[in-house]
Coordinates of C-alpha atoms in Angstrom, one line a residue:
M1 CA 132.5 90.5 97.7
I2 CA 129.1 91.1 99.6
S3 CA 130.5 93.7 101.3
R4 CA 131.3 95.2 97.6
R5 CA 127.9 94.6 96.2
M6 CA 126.3 96.4 99.3
S7 CA 128.6 99.4 98.6
R8 CA 127.8 99.3 94.9
S9 CA 124.1 99.2 95.5
A10 CA 124.5 102.1 98.1
V11 CA 125.9 104.3 95.8
I12 CA 123.4 103.7 93.0
Q13 CA 120.7 104.6 95.3
A14 CA 122.2 107.7 96.4
I15 CA 123.1 108.9 92.9
A16 CA 119.4 107.8 91.9
S17 CA 117.8 109.5 94.6
F18 CA 119.9 112.9 94.8
G19 CA 121.6 113.0 91.6
P20 CA 123.1 115.4 90.2
V21 CA 125.3 114.8 93.4
S22 CA 129.4 114.7 94.0
R23 CA 131.3 112.0 95.5
A24 CA 131.8 113.9 98.5
S25 CA 128.1 114.1 98.9
V26 CA 127.4 110.5 98.1
A27 CA 130.4 109.5 100.9
K28 CA 128.2 111.5 103.2
I29 CA 125.0 109.9 102.3
T30 CA 126.5 106.3 102.7
G31 CA 129.0 106.4 105.1
L32 CA 131.4 105.0 102.6
S33 CA 135.0 106.4 102.4
K34 CA 135.7 109.0 99.4
Q35 CA 138.2 106.5 98.1
T36 CA 135.5 103.6 97.8
V37 CA 132.7 106.1 96.7
S38 CA 135.3 107.3 94.0
E39 CA 136.3 103.7 92.8
I40 CA 132.8 102.5 92.6
V41 CA 131.6 105.8 90.6
A42 CA 134.4 105.2 88.1
I43 CA 133.4 101.7 87.5
L44 CA 129.7 102.5 86.8
E45 CA 131.0 105.2 84.5
S46 CA 132.9 103.6 83.0
E47 CA 130.3 100.8 82.4
G48 CA 127.6 103.6 81.4
W49 CA 125.6 103.6 84.4
V50 CA 126.3 107.0 85.2
R51 CA 127.3 110.2 83.5
T52 CA 128.9 113.7 84.5
V53 CA 126.7 116.6 84.4
G54 CA 129.1 119.5 85.1
Q55 CA 130.4 120.3 88.5
T56 CA 129.1 121.8 91.8
E57 CA 128.1 125.8 92.0
G58 CA 128.6 128.2 94.6
H59 CA 131.5 126.7 96.8
V60 CA 134.5 128.1 97.9
G61 CA 137.7 126.7 96.6
R62 CA 137.7 123.6 93.9
R63 CA 134.2 122.7 92.1
A64 CA 133.5 119.1 92.5
V65 CA 132.0 117.0 89.4
V66 CA 128.7 115.8 90.0
Y67 CA 126.8 112.6 88.4
E68 CA 123.5 110.9 87.5
I69 CA 122.0 108.1 86.3
S70 CA 122.6 107.8 82.7
P71 CA 119.1 107.4 81.3
S72 CA 120.0 106.0 78.3
A73 CA 121.9 103.1 79.8
A74 CA 118.8 100.9 79.6
T75 CA 115.1 100.4 79.0
V76 CA 112.2 98.3 80.6
A77 CA 109.0 97.8 79.1
S78 CA 105.6 98.3 80.6
V79 CA 102.5 96.4 79.1
D80 CA 98.8 96.8 80.4
L81 CA 96.9 94.0 78.9
G82 CA 93.4 94.9 79.2
G83 CA 90.0 93.0 78.4
T84 CA 89.5 95.8 75.3
K85 CA 93.2 97.3 75.0
V86 CA 96.7 96.5 75.1
R87 CA 99.2 99.7 76.0
V88 CA 103.1 99.0 76.3
A89 CA 105.4 101.7 77.1
L90 CA 109.5 101.9 76.5
C91 CA 110.9 103.6 79.6
D92 CA 114.5 104.5 80.2
L93 CA 116.4 103.6 83.3
T94 CA 115.0 106.9 85.2
G95 CA 111.5 105.9 84.2
N96 CA 110.7 108.6 81.2
V97 CA 108.6 107.2 78.6
L98 CA 110.3 106.8 75.3
A99 CA 107.7 105.6 73.1
E100 CA 104.2 104.2 73.7
R101 CA 101.7 102.2 71.5
V102 CA 98.1 101.0 72.0
E103 CA 95.5 98.5 70.3
P104 CA 92.3 96.6 70.6
T105 CA 93.0 93.5 72.7
E106 CA 93.2 90.7 70.2
R107 CA 89.8 89.1 70.7
S108 CA 90.7 85.4 70.0
G109 CA 92.8 85.6 73.1
G110 CA 95.1 83.0 74.2
I111 CA 98.3 82.4 72.5
N112 CA 97.1 85.1 70.1
V113 CA 97.3 87.8 72.8
V114 CA 101.0 86.3 73.6
E115 CA 102.0 87.4 70.0
Q116 CA 100.0 90.5 69.9
I117 CA 102.2 91.7 72.9
A118 CA 105.6 90.7 71.8
R119 CA 105.0 92.4 68.3
M120 CA 104.0 95.5 70.1
V121 CA 107.0 95.3 72.4
R122 CA 109.4 94.8 69.6
Q123 CA 107.5 97.7 67.8
T124 CA 107.6 100.0 70.3
V125 CA 111.6 99.6 70.5
S126 CA 111.4 100.5 66.9
D127 CA 109.4 103.3 67.2
H128 CA 112.5 104.9 69.3
A129 CA 115.0 103.5 66.8
G130 CA 116.3 101.3 69.7
S131 CA 117.6 97.8 69.7
L132 CA 115.6 95.0 71.3
G133 CA 119.3 94.1 73.2
D134 CA 119.1 97.3 75.1
L135 CA 115.6 96.1 76.8
H136 CA 116.3 94.3 79.9
I137 CA 112.9 93.6 81.6
A138 CA 109.3 94.0 80.8
V139 CA 106.2 93.9 83.5
V140 CA 103.0 92.8 82.3
G141 CA 99.9 94.1 84.1
V142 CA 96.6 91.3 83.5
P143 CA 93.3 91.7 84.7
G144 CA 93.5 88.5 86.8
V145 CA 96.0 86.3 89.4
P146 CA 99.0 85.4 87.9
D147 CA 99.3 81.4 89.0
P148 CA 102.7 81.3 90.4
R149 CA 103.4 77.6 89.8
S150 CA 101.6 77.6 86.1
G151 CA 102.1 80.9 84.7
A152 CA 98.3 81.0 83.7
I153 CA 96.2 84.2 84.7
L154 CA 93.2 83.0 86.7
L155 CA 90.2 85.0 87.6
A156 CA 90.3 86.6 84.0
P157 CA 87.1 86.1 82.1
N158 CA 87.6 89.0 79.8
I159 CA 90.1 87.6 78.1
A160 CA 89.5 84.2 76.5
G161 CA 91.9 81.3 77.0
I162 CA 94.6 83.4 79.1
D163 CA 94.1 80.9 81.9
R164 CA 95.4 78.0 79.8
I165 CA 99.0 79.5 79.0
D166 CA 102.3 80.2 80.5
L167 CA 101.8 83.9 79.8
A168 CA 105.2 85.2 81.4
G169 CA 106.7 81.9 80.1
S170 CA 105.6 82.3 76.5
L171 CA 106.7 86.2 76.5
R172 CA 110.0 85.2 77.6
E173 CA 110.8 82.6 74.6
R174 CA 109.8 85.2 72.2
L175 CA 111.5 88.5 73.7
G176 CA 114.6 86.9 74.8
F177 CA 114.7 88.6 78.4
E178 CA 113.1 88.4 81.8
V179 CA 109.1 88.9 81.9
F180 CA 107.4 89.5 85.2
V181 CA 103.2 89.2 85.2
E182 CA 101.4 91.1 88.4
N183 CA 97.5 92.1 88.6
D184 CA 96.7 95.1 86.7
V185 CA 95.1 96.8 89.5
N186 CA 98.1 96.2 92.0
L187 CA 100.3 98.0 89.4
A188 CA 97.7 100.5 89.2
A189 CA 97.9 101.4 92.9
L190 CA 101.9 100.9 93.0
G191 CA 102.1 103.6 90.0
E192 CA 99.6 105.9 91.9
H193 CA 101.6 105.5 95.3
W194 CA 105.1 106.1 93.1
L195 CA 104.1 108.6 90.3
G196 CA 100.9 110.2 91.3
D197 CA 102.4 112.1 93.9
R198 CA 100.8 110.3 96.9
G199 CA 104.3 108.9 98.3
D200 CA 103.0 110.3 101.9
D201 CA 99.9 107.9 101.5
E202 CA 101.6 104.8 103.1
N203 CA 98.1 103.2 103.4
L204 CA 96.5 103.4 99.8
V205 CA 93.5 101.4 98.1
F206 CA 93.1 101.6 94.2
I207 CA 89.7 100.6 92.9
S208 CA 89.5 100.1 89.1
I209 CA 86.4 100.2 87.5
G210 CA 85.9 99.4 83.8
T211 CA 85.6 96.2 81.9
G212 CA 85.6 94.8 85.2
I213 CA 86.4 95.7 88.9
G214 CA 89.4 95.1 91.3
A215 CA 91.1 96.6 93.8
G216 CA 94.8 97.2 94.7
I217 CA 96.0 97.5 98.3
V218 CA 99.0 99.1 99.8
V219 CA 99.5 99.1 103.3
G220 CA 102.4 100.3 104.9
G221 CA 104.0 101.4 101.7
N222 CA 103.9 97.6 100.5
L223 CA 101.5 96.0 98.1
L224 CA 99.0 93.5 100.1
R225 CA 99.1 90.6 97.8
G226 CA 97.8 87.7 100.1
S227 CA 98.5 84.2 100.1
C228 CA 97.5 83.0 96.8
G229 CA 98.0 86.6 95.1
A230 CA 94.1 87.3 94.9
A231 CA 94.1 90.5 97.4
G232 CA 92.0 92.9 95.9
E233 CA 90.1 90.5 93.8
I234 CA 86.6 92.5 95.0
G235 CA 84.5 91.7 92.2
F236 CA 84.1 88.5 94.4
L237 CA 82.7 90.2 97.4
P238 CA 79.1 89.0 98.0
F239 CA 77.3 92.1 97.1
G240 CA 74.7 93.0 94.9
A241 CA 74.1 89.7 92.9
D242 CA 73.5 86.6 94.6
P243 CA 76.9 85.3 95.1
F244 CA 76.0 81.5 95.2
E245 CA 74.3 81.8 91.6
A246 CA 76.8 80.0 88.7
E247 CA 77.4 83.2 87.0
S248 CA 78.7 84.8 90.4
L249 CA 80.9 82.1 90.7
K250 CA 82.3 82.7 87.4
I251 CA 82.9 86.4 87.5
G252 CA 82.0 87.4 91.1
A253 CA 78.7 88.8 92.7
L254 CA 79.6 92.5 92.8
E255 CA 81.4 92.6 89.4
R256 CA 77.8 91.6 88.1
V257 CA 76.4 95.0 89.2
S258 CA 79.1 97.1 89.1
A259 CA 81.2 97.2 86.0
K260 CA 80.7 98.0 82.1
S261 CA 78.1 95.2 81.5
A262 CA 76.2 96.2 84.6
I263 CA 75.4 99.4 83.3
I264 CA 74.6 98.2 79.7
D265 CA 72.0 95.8 81.1
L266 CA 70.5 97.7 83.9
Y267 CA 70.3 100.7 81.5
R268 CA 68.4 98.4 79.0
S269 CA 66.0 96.8 81.9
L270 CA 65.0 100.1 83.0
S271 CA 64.5 101.9 79.8
N272 CA 64.2 99.1 77.2
R273 CA 66.9 101.1 75.1
T274 CA 70.0 99.9 74.2
A275 CA 73.2 102.3 74.7
D276 CA 76.6 101.6 75.5
V277 CA 78.3 103.3 78.7
P278 CA 79.5 106.4 77.4
G279 CA 75.7 106.8 76.0
V280 CA 74.2 106.0 79.3
F281 CA 76.5 108.7 81.0
D282 CA 75.4 111.3 78.2
A283 CA 71.7 110.6 78.6
A284 CA 72.2 110.7 82.4
G285 CA 73.5 114.3 81.6
E286 CA 70.5 114.9 80.0
G287 CA 68.3 114.4 82.5
D288 CA 67.0 110.7 81.5
A289 CA 65.8 109.2 84.8
A290 CA 66.5 105.7 83.5
A291 CA 70.4 106.7 83.1
I292 CA 70.4 108.5 86.3
E293 CA 68.7 105.5 88.4
T294 CA 71.7 103.2 86.6
L295 CA 74.6 105.1 87.5
D296 CA 73.2 105.8 91.1
E297 CA 72.5 101.9 91.6
V298 CA 75.8 100.9 90.0
A299 CA 77.6 103.4 92.2
R300 CA 75.8 102.8 95.2
Q301 CA 77.0 99.1 94.9
I302 CA 80.7 100.1 94.8
A303 CA 80.1 102.7 97.6
R304 CA 79.3 99.6 99.5
A305 CA 82.4 97.4 98.4
A306 CA 84.4 100.5 99.2
T307 CA 83.0 101.1 102.6
A308 CA 83.7 97.5 103.4
I309 CA 87.6 97.9 102.4
V310 CA 87.9 100.9 104.6
A311 CA 86.4 99.2 107.8
V312 CA 89.1 96.6 107.5
V313 CA 92.0 98.1 105.8
D314 CA 91.5 102.0 107.2
P315 CA 93.5 103.5 104.3
S316 CA 94.4 107.0 104.4
V317 CA 93.0 107.6 100.6
I318 CA 90.9 105.4 98.3
V319 CA 91.9 106.6 94.6
I320 CA 89.2 105.6 91.8
G321 CA 90.4 105.1 88.7
G322 CA 89.4 103.0 85.3
S323 CA 87.5 103.8 81.9
I324 CA 84.2 104.2 84.3
G325 CA 85.6 105.2 87.6
S326 CA 87.7 108.2 86.2
R327 CA 84.3 109.7 85.0
D328 CA 83.7 112.9 87.8
E329 CA 80.0 112.5 87.6
F330 CA 80.4 108.7 88.7
L331 CA 83.2 109.6 91.1
D332 CA 80.8 112.0 92.7
R333 CA 78.1 109.5 93.2
I334 CA 80.6 106.8 94.9
I335 CA 81.9 110.0 97.1
R336 CA 78.0 110.6 98.1
F337 CA 77.2 107.1 99.1
V338 CA 80.3 106.5 100.8
S339 CA 79.6 109.4 103.2
D340 CA 76.1 108.1 103.5
C341 CA 77.0 104.8 105.2
Y342 CA 80.3 105.5 106.9
P343 CA 80.5 107.6 109.8
R344 CA 84.2 109.0 109.5
T345 CA 85.4 110.9 106.5
V346 CA 87.2 109.1 103.9
E347 CA 89.1 110.7 101.4
I348 CA 88.3 109.7 97.7
G349 CA 90.3 110.9 95.0
K350 CA 90.4 110.7 90.9
S351 CA 93.6 108.7 89.7
R352 CA 96.3 111.5 88.7
L353 CA 97.5 109.1 86.3
G354 CA 94.3 108.1 84.2
D355 CA 94.9 105.3 81.9
H356 CA 98.6 105.4 82.5
A357 CA 98.2 104.2 86.3
T358 CA 99.1 100.2 85.3
L359 CA 101.8 101.7 83.0
A360 CA 103.5 103.5 85.8
G361 CA 103.3 100.5 88.2
G362 CA 104.8 98.3 85.8
A363 CA 107.7 100.7 85.3
S364 CA 108.2 101.2 88.8
V365 CA 108.6 97.4 89.4
A366 CA 110.5 97.0 86.3
L367 CA 113.2 99.5 87.4
S368 CA 113.5 97.8 90.9
H369 CA 114.0 94.7 89.1
L370 CA 116.8 96.1 86.9
H371 CA 118.3 98.3 89.7
I372 CA 118.6 95.4 91.7
S373 CA 119.9 92.6 89.4
I374 CA 122.6 95.0 88.0
F375 CA 123.7 97.2 90.8
A376 CA 123.1 94.7 93.6
E377 CA 123.9 91.9 91.3
G378 CA 120.7 90.0 92.4
Q379 CA 121.9 90.0 96.5
Q380 CA 119.1 88.8 98.6
G381 CA 117.8 91.4 100.8
V382 CA 118.7 94.5 99.0
E383 CA 116.3 97.0 98.0
I384 CA 116.8 99.9 95.4
S385 CA 114.2 102.6 95.4
V386 CA 113.8 104.3 92.2
P387 CA 112.6 108.0 92.4
P388 CA 109.5 108.6 89.9
P389 CA 110.2 110.9 87.0
A390 CA 108.3 114.1 86.4
I391 CA 104.7 113.0 85.9
E392 CA 104.6 114.9 82.6
N393 CA 107.2 112.8 81.4
F394 CA 105.3 109.5 81.5
R395 CA 103.6 109.7 78.4
A396 CA 105.4 109.4 74.8

């Protein structure tokens, strides 16, 4: 039985990676006999997981039928829960986005955020004219550290009450299928690695700068979580603000001087004027000295953190994203300051996925879980890597 499950997972991996592909080619790729491959493909086709898409062309003699994954066989949901917005994407079995929704995050937090996510997932399925029964798995990216024991989200000051509820468990009760929760920046790093055309970058760091600041670290092609799942919580690096002050213990010394609130507060203290973050960027573009100094100082603090990460992890690339980090004029500052304080050239680039990076990572994790549960039947030690869709297909 175990051998049969391994053969089934090997066949589906070959079809997922190389499809459209013939049964003879699958046999060559997997090393299985043609008879075994034919039997497994017939079962997968009868169950609706694979489909025929024509025949091989250009070969002498009899043409062979070719197969690919059937995209509509199942769906997964990817959710990006942020401090200001919630995004939900419904994806097919090959990772293409079928429908998408975005709303302001429920400000009251706690269980009301759970209700909001559950409602948005149902509405997104309805937008696609689909059935909730076709939805197998959801992955939720959160701005904090999921506690594996309680299900609460720790170190998440931007969403009230989320540290007092079992987020995954509460969503499972409301939706009726498996829900996994992961740090949002970890998912963004996985998304960039999976879909951002950075598959050759086995050592990658994603730094997100927006409402808060955090990092996702990929080492050797695998996500670095750490012993408690808190790897990448760089907001707590002891830079910028006094790390021993009570406020630093709450949100982190670096986050106090490097995210949205820091830009607003610093600009106000330098100019005696009030502006939101876009307003500060606009003012800097118009030559406002206080705005320029504000962005320079915040970028300098982030460059210190990025340099510390480079010294420890030595990534091939640092990807900068988030609502603030993705701005070209801010990225240019970070690059300049890193070059001023580190002797080796460090590749620093903008996220290629923009505000869809976390959704892409969530989709990749959801699809991997789905493929393993269905095609390997949960067998331990079996991994099925899901090839990414075309990047232009990862938007509704």
